[in-house]
mmCIF file of C-alpha atoms in Angstrom:
data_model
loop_
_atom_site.group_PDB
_atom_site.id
_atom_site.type_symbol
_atom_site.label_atom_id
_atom_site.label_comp_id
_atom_site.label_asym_id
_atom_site.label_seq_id
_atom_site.Cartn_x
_atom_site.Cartn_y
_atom_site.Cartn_z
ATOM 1 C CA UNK A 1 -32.430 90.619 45.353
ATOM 2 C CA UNK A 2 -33.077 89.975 48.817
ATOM 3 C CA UNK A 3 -36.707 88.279 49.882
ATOM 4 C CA UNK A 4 -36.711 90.538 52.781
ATOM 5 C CA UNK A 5 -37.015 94.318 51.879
ATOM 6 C CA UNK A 6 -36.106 97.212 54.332
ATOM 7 C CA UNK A 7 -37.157 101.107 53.644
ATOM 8 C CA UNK A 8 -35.968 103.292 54.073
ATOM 9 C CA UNK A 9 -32.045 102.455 53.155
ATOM 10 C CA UNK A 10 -30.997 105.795 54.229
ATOM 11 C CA UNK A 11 -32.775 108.097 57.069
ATOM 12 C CA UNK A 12 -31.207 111.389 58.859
ATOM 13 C CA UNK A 13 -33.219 112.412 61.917
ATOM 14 C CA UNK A 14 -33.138 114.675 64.546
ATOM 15 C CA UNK A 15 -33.098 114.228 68.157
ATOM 16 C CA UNK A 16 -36.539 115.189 68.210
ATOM 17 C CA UNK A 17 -38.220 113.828 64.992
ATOM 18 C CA UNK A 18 -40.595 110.355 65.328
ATOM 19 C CA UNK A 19 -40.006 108.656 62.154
ATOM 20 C CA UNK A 20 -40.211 104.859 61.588
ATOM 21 C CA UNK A 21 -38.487 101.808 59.650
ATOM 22 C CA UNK A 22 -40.386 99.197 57.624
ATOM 23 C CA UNK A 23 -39.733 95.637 56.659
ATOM 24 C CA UNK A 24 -41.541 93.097 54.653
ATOM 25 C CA UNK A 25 -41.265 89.662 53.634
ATOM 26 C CA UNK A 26 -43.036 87.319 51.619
ATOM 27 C CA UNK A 27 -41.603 84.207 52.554
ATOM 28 C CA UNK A 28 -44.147 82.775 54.828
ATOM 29 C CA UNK A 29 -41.373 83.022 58.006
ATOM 30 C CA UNK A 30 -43.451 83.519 61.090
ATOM 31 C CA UNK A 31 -40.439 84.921 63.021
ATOM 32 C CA UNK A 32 -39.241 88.605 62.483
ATOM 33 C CA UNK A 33 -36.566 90.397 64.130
ATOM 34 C CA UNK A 34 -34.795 93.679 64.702
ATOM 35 C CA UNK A 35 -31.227 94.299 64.706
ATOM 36 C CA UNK A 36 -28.564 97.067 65.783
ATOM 37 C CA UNK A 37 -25.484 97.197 64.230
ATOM 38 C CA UNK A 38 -22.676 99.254 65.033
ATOM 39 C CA UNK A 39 -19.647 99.619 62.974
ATOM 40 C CA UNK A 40 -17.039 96.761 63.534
ATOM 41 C CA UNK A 41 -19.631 95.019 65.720
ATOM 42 C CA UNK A 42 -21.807 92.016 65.365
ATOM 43 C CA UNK A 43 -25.447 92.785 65.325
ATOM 44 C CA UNK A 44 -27.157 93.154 68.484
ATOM 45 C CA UNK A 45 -30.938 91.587 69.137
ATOM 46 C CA UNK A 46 -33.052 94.209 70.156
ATOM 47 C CA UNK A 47 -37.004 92.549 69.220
ATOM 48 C CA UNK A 48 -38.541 89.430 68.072
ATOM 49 C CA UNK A 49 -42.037 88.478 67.431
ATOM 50 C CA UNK A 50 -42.897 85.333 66.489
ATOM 51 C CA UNK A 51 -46.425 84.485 64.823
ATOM 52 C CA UNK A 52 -47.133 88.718 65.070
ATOM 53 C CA UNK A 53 -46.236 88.399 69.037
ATOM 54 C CA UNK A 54 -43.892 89.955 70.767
ATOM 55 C CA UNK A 55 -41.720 87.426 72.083
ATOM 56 C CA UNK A 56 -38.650 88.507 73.051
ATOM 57 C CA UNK A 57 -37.683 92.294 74.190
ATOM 58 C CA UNK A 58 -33.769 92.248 74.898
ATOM 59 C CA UNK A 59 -34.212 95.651 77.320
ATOM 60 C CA UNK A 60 -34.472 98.260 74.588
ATOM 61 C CA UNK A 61 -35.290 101.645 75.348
ATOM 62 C CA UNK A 62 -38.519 103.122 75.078
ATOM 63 C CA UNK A 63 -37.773 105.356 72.440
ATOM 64 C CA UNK A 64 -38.102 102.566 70.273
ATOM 65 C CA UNK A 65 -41.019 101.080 69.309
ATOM 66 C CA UNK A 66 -41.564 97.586 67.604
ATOM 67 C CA UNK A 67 -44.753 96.500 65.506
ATOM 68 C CA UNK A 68 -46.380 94.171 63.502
ATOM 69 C CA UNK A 69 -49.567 94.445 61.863
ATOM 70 C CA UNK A 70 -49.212 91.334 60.438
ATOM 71 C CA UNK A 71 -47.427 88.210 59.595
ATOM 72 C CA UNK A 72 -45.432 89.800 56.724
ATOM 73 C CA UNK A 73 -45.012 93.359 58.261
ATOM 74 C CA UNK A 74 -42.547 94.772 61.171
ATOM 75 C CA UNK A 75 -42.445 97.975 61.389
ATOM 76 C CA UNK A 76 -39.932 100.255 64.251
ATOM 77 C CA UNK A 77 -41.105 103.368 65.355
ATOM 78 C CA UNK A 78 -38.837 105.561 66.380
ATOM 79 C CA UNK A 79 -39.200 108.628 69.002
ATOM 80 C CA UNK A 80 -36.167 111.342 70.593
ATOM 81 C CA UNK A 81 -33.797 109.090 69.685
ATOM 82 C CA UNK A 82 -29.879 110.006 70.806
ATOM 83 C CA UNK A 83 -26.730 110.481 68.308
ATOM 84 C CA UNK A 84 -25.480 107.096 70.037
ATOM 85 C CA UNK A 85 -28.692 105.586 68.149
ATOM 86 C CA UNK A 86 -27.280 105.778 64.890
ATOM 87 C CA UNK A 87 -26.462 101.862 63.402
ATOM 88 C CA UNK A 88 -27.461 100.218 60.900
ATOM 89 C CA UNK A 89 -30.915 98.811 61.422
ATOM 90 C CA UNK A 90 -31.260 95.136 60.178
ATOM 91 C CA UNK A 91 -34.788 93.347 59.849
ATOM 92 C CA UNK A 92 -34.636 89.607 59.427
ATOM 93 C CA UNK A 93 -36.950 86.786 58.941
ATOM 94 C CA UNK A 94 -37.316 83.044 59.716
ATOM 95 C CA UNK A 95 -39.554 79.889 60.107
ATOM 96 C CA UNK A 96 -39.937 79.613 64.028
ATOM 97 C CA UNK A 97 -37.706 78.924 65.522
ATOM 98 C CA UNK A 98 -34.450 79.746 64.408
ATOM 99 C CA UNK A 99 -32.750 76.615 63.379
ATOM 100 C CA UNK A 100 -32.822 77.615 59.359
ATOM 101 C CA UNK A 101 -31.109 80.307 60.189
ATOM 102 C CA UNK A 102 -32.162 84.321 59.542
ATOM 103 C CA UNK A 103 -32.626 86.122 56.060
ATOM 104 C CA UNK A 104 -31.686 89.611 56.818
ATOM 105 C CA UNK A 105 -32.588 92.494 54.813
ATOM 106 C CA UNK A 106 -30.444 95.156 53.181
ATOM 107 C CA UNK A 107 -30.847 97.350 56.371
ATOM 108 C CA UNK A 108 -31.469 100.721 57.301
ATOM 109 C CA UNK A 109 -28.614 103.294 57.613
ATOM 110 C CA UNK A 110 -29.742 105.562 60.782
ATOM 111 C CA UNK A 111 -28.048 108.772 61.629
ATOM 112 C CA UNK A 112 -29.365 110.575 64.312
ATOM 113 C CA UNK A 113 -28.214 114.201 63.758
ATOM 114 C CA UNK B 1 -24.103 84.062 79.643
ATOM 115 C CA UNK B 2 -24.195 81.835 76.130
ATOM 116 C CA UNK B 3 -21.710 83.219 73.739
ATOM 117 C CA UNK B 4 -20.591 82.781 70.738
ATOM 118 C CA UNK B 5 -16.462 83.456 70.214
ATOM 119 C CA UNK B 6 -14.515 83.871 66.890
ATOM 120 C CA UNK B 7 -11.128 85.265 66.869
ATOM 121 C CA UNK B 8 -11.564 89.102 65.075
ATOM 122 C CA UNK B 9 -8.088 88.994 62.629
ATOM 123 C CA UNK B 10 -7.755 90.182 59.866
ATOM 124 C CA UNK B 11 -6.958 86.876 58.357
ATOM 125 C CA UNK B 12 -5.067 87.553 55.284
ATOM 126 C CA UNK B 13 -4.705 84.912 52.878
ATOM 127 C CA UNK B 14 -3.396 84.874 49.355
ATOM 128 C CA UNK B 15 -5.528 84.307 46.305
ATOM 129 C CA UNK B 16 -6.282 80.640 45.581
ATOM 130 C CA UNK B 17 -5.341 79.435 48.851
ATOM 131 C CA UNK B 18 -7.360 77.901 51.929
ATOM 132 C CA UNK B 19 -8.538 80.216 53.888
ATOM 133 C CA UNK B 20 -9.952 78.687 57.784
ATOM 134 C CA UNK B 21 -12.018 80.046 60.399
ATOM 135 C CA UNK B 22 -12.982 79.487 63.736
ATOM 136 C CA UNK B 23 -15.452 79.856 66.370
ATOM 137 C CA UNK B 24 -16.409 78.462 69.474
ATOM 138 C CA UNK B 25 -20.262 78.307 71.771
ATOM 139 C CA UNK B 26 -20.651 78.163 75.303
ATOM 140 C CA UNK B 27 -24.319 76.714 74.962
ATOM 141 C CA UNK B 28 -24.155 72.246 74.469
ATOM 142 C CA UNK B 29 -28.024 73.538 74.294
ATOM 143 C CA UNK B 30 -27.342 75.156 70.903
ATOM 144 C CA UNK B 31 -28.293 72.438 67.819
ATOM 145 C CA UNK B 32 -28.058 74.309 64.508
ATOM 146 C CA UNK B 33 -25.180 76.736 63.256
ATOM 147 C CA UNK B 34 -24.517 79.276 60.752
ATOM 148 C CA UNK B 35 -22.008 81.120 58.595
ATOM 149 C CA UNK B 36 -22.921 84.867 57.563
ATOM 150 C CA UNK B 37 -21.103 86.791 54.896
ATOM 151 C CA UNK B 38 -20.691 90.655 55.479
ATOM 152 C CA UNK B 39 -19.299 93.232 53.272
ATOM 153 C CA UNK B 40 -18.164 96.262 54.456
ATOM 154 C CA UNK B 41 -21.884 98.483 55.070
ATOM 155 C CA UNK B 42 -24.105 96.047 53.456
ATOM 156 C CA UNK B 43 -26.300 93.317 55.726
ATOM 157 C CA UNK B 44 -25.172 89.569 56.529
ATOM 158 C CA UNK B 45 -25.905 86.980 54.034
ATOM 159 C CA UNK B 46 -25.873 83.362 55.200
ATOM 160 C CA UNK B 47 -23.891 80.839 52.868
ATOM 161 C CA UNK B 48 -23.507 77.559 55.103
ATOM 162 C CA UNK B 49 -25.626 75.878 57.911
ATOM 163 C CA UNK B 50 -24.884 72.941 59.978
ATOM 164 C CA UNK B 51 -26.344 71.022 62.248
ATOM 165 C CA UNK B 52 -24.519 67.634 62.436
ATOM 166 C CA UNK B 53 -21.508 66.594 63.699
ATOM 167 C CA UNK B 54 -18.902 66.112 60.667
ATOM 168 C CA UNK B 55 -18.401 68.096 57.653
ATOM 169 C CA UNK B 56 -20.855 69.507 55.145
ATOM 170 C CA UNK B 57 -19.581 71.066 51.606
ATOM 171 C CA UNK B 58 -21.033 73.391 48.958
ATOM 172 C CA UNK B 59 -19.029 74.458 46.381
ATOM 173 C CA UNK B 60 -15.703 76.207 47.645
ATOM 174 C CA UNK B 61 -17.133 76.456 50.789
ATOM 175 C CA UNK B 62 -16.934 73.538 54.020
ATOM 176 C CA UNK B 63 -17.947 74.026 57.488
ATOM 177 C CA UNK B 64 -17.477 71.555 59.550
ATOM 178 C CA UNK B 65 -19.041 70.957 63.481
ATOM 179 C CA UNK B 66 -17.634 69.101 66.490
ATOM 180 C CA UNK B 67 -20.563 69.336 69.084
ATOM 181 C CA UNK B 68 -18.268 67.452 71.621
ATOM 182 C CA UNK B 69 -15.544 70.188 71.281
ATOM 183 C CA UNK B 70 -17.830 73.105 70.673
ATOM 184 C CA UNK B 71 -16.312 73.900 67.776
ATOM 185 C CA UNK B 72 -17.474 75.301 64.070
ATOM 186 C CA UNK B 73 -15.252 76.166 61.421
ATOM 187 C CA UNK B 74 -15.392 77.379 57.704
ATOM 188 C CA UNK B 75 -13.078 76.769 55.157
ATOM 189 C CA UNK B 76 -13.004 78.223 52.147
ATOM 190 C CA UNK B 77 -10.935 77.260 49.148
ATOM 191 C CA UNK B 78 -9.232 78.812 46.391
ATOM 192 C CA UNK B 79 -9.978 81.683 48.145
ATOM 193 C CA UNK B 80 -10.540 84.839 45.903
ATOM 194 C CA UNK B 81 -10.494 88.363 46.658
ATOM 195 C CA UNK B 82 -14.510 89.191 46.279
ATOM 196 C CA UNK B 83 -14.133 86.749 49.429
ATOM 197 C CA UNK B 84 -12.863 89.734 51.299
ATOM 198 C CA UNK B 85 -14.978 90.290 54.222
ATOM 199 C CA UNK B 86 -16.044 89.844 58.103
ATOM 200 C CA UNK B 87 -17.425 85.891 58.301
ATOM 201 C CA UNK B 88 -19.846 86.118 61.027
ATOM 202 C CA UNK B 89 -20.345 82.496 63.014
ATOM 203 C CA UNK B 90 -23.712 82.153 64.568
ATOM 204 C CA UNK B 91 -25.480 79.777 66.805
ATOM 205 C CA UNK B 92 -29.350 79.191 67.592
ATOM 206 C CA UNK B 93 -29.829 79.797 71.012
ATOM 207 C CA UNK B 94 -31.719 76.319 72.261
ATOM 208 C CA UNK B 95 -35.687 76.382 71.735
ATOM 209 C CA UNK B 96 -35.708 80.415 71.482
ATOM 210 C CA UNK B 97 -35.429 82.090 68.220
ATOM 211 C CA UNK B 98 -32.350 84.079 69.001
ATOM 212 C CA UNK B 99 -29.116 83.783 66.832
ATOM 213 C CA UNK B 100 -26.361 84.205 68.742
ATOM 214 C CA UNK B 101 -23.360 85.845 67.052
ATOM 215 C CA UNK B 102 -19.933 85.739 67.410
ATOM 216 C CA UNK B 103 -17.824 89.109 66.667
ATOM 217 C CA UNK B 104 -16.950 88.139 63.197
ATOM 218 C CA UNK B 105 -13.438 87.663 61.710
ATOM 219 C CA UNK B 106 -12.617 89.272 58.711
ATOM 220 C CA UNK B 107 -10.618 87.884 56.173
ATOM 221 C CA UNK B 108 -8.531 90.136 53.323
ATOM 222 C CA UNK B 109 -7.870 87.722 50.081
ATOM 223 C CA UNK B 110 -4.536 89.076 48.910
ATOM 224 C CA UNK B 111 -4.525 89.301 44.791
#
């Protein structure tokens, strides 16, 4: 079983639904990270907070929404999102900084219908 | 712009043989690199890390680093069919916390 744990595994949403993703890990890793992944692509940064900051913000839209109310908790909001939205959403973990490498969840398959 | 480059295949190997692959970084910054595992629709699972130059084995699996050539690779041997599936090459990008991925190459075990 993976240590970091990803709900919902499956969401449908509408263009104008607000619905959110959740990820938790009990690992101790003070790094957590978001993830976009696109069939036949390689995933695709979108957040990372490090010690329950956000730290790095690779230009996502507004539409989504990053959180963490604490250090084993990352939650993304998400708000009008467009059919070109849907991926497969990956949280991941880590000791900062990255050197040990990520443990990625199981992910959440998005569809935006 | 660092990156991260990995030829895409398919690599198709037959069962029990040596299967190798490659990736170079742009970033000499970059000290520590990894080797994710993806199956078709399920997430990437990391089976080797390196961060010095020279080889480093566990079990079936070697990757080996050349920091002066900018070059990781991954062999696997006696390759088997569960084996089947996009190797992702990844590199830390300097002090940050970002992994930087290549685009994956994915290999097809032939039974």
């Amino acid at each position: 079983d993976t240590e970091v744990t990803q709900t919902p595994k499956h969401l449908v949403m509408g263009m104008t639904n607000k619905k959110s993703l959740k990820c938790e890990q009990h690992m101790g890793h003070r790094a957590m990270y978001w993830y976009k992944q696109k069939a036949k692509k390689p995933p695709e940064l979108m957040f990372v907070y490090s010690y329950e900051k956000l730290s790095i913000n690779e230009s996502v839209p507004s539409r989504f929404s990053p959180e963490c109310p604490n250090s084993s908790l990352l939650n993304l909001h998400l708000h009008a999102l467009q059919p070109e939205d849907s991926a497969l959403y990956l949280c991941a973990s880590s000791p900062p900084p990255a050197g040990y490498g990520y443990t990625f969840g199981s992910g959440t398959r998005l569809t935006v219908v | 712009q660092k990156e991260v480059e990995q030829n895409s295949g398919p690599l198709s190997v037959p069962e029990g043989a040596i299967a190798s692959l490659n990736c170079t970084y742009s970033d000499r910054g970059s000290q520590s690199f990894f080797w994710y595992r993806q199956y078709s629709g399920k997430s990437p699972e990391l089976i080797m890390f390196i961060y010095s130059n020279g080889d480093k084995e566990d079990g079936r699996f070697t990757a080996q680093l050349n920091k002066a050539s900018q070059y990781v690779s991954l062999l696997i041997r006696d390759s088997q069919p569960s084996d089947s599936a996009t190797y992702l090459c990844a590199a830390n990008g300097g002090a940050t916390n970002k992994l930087i991925f290549g685009t994956g190459t994915l290999l097809a075990v032939q039974p």
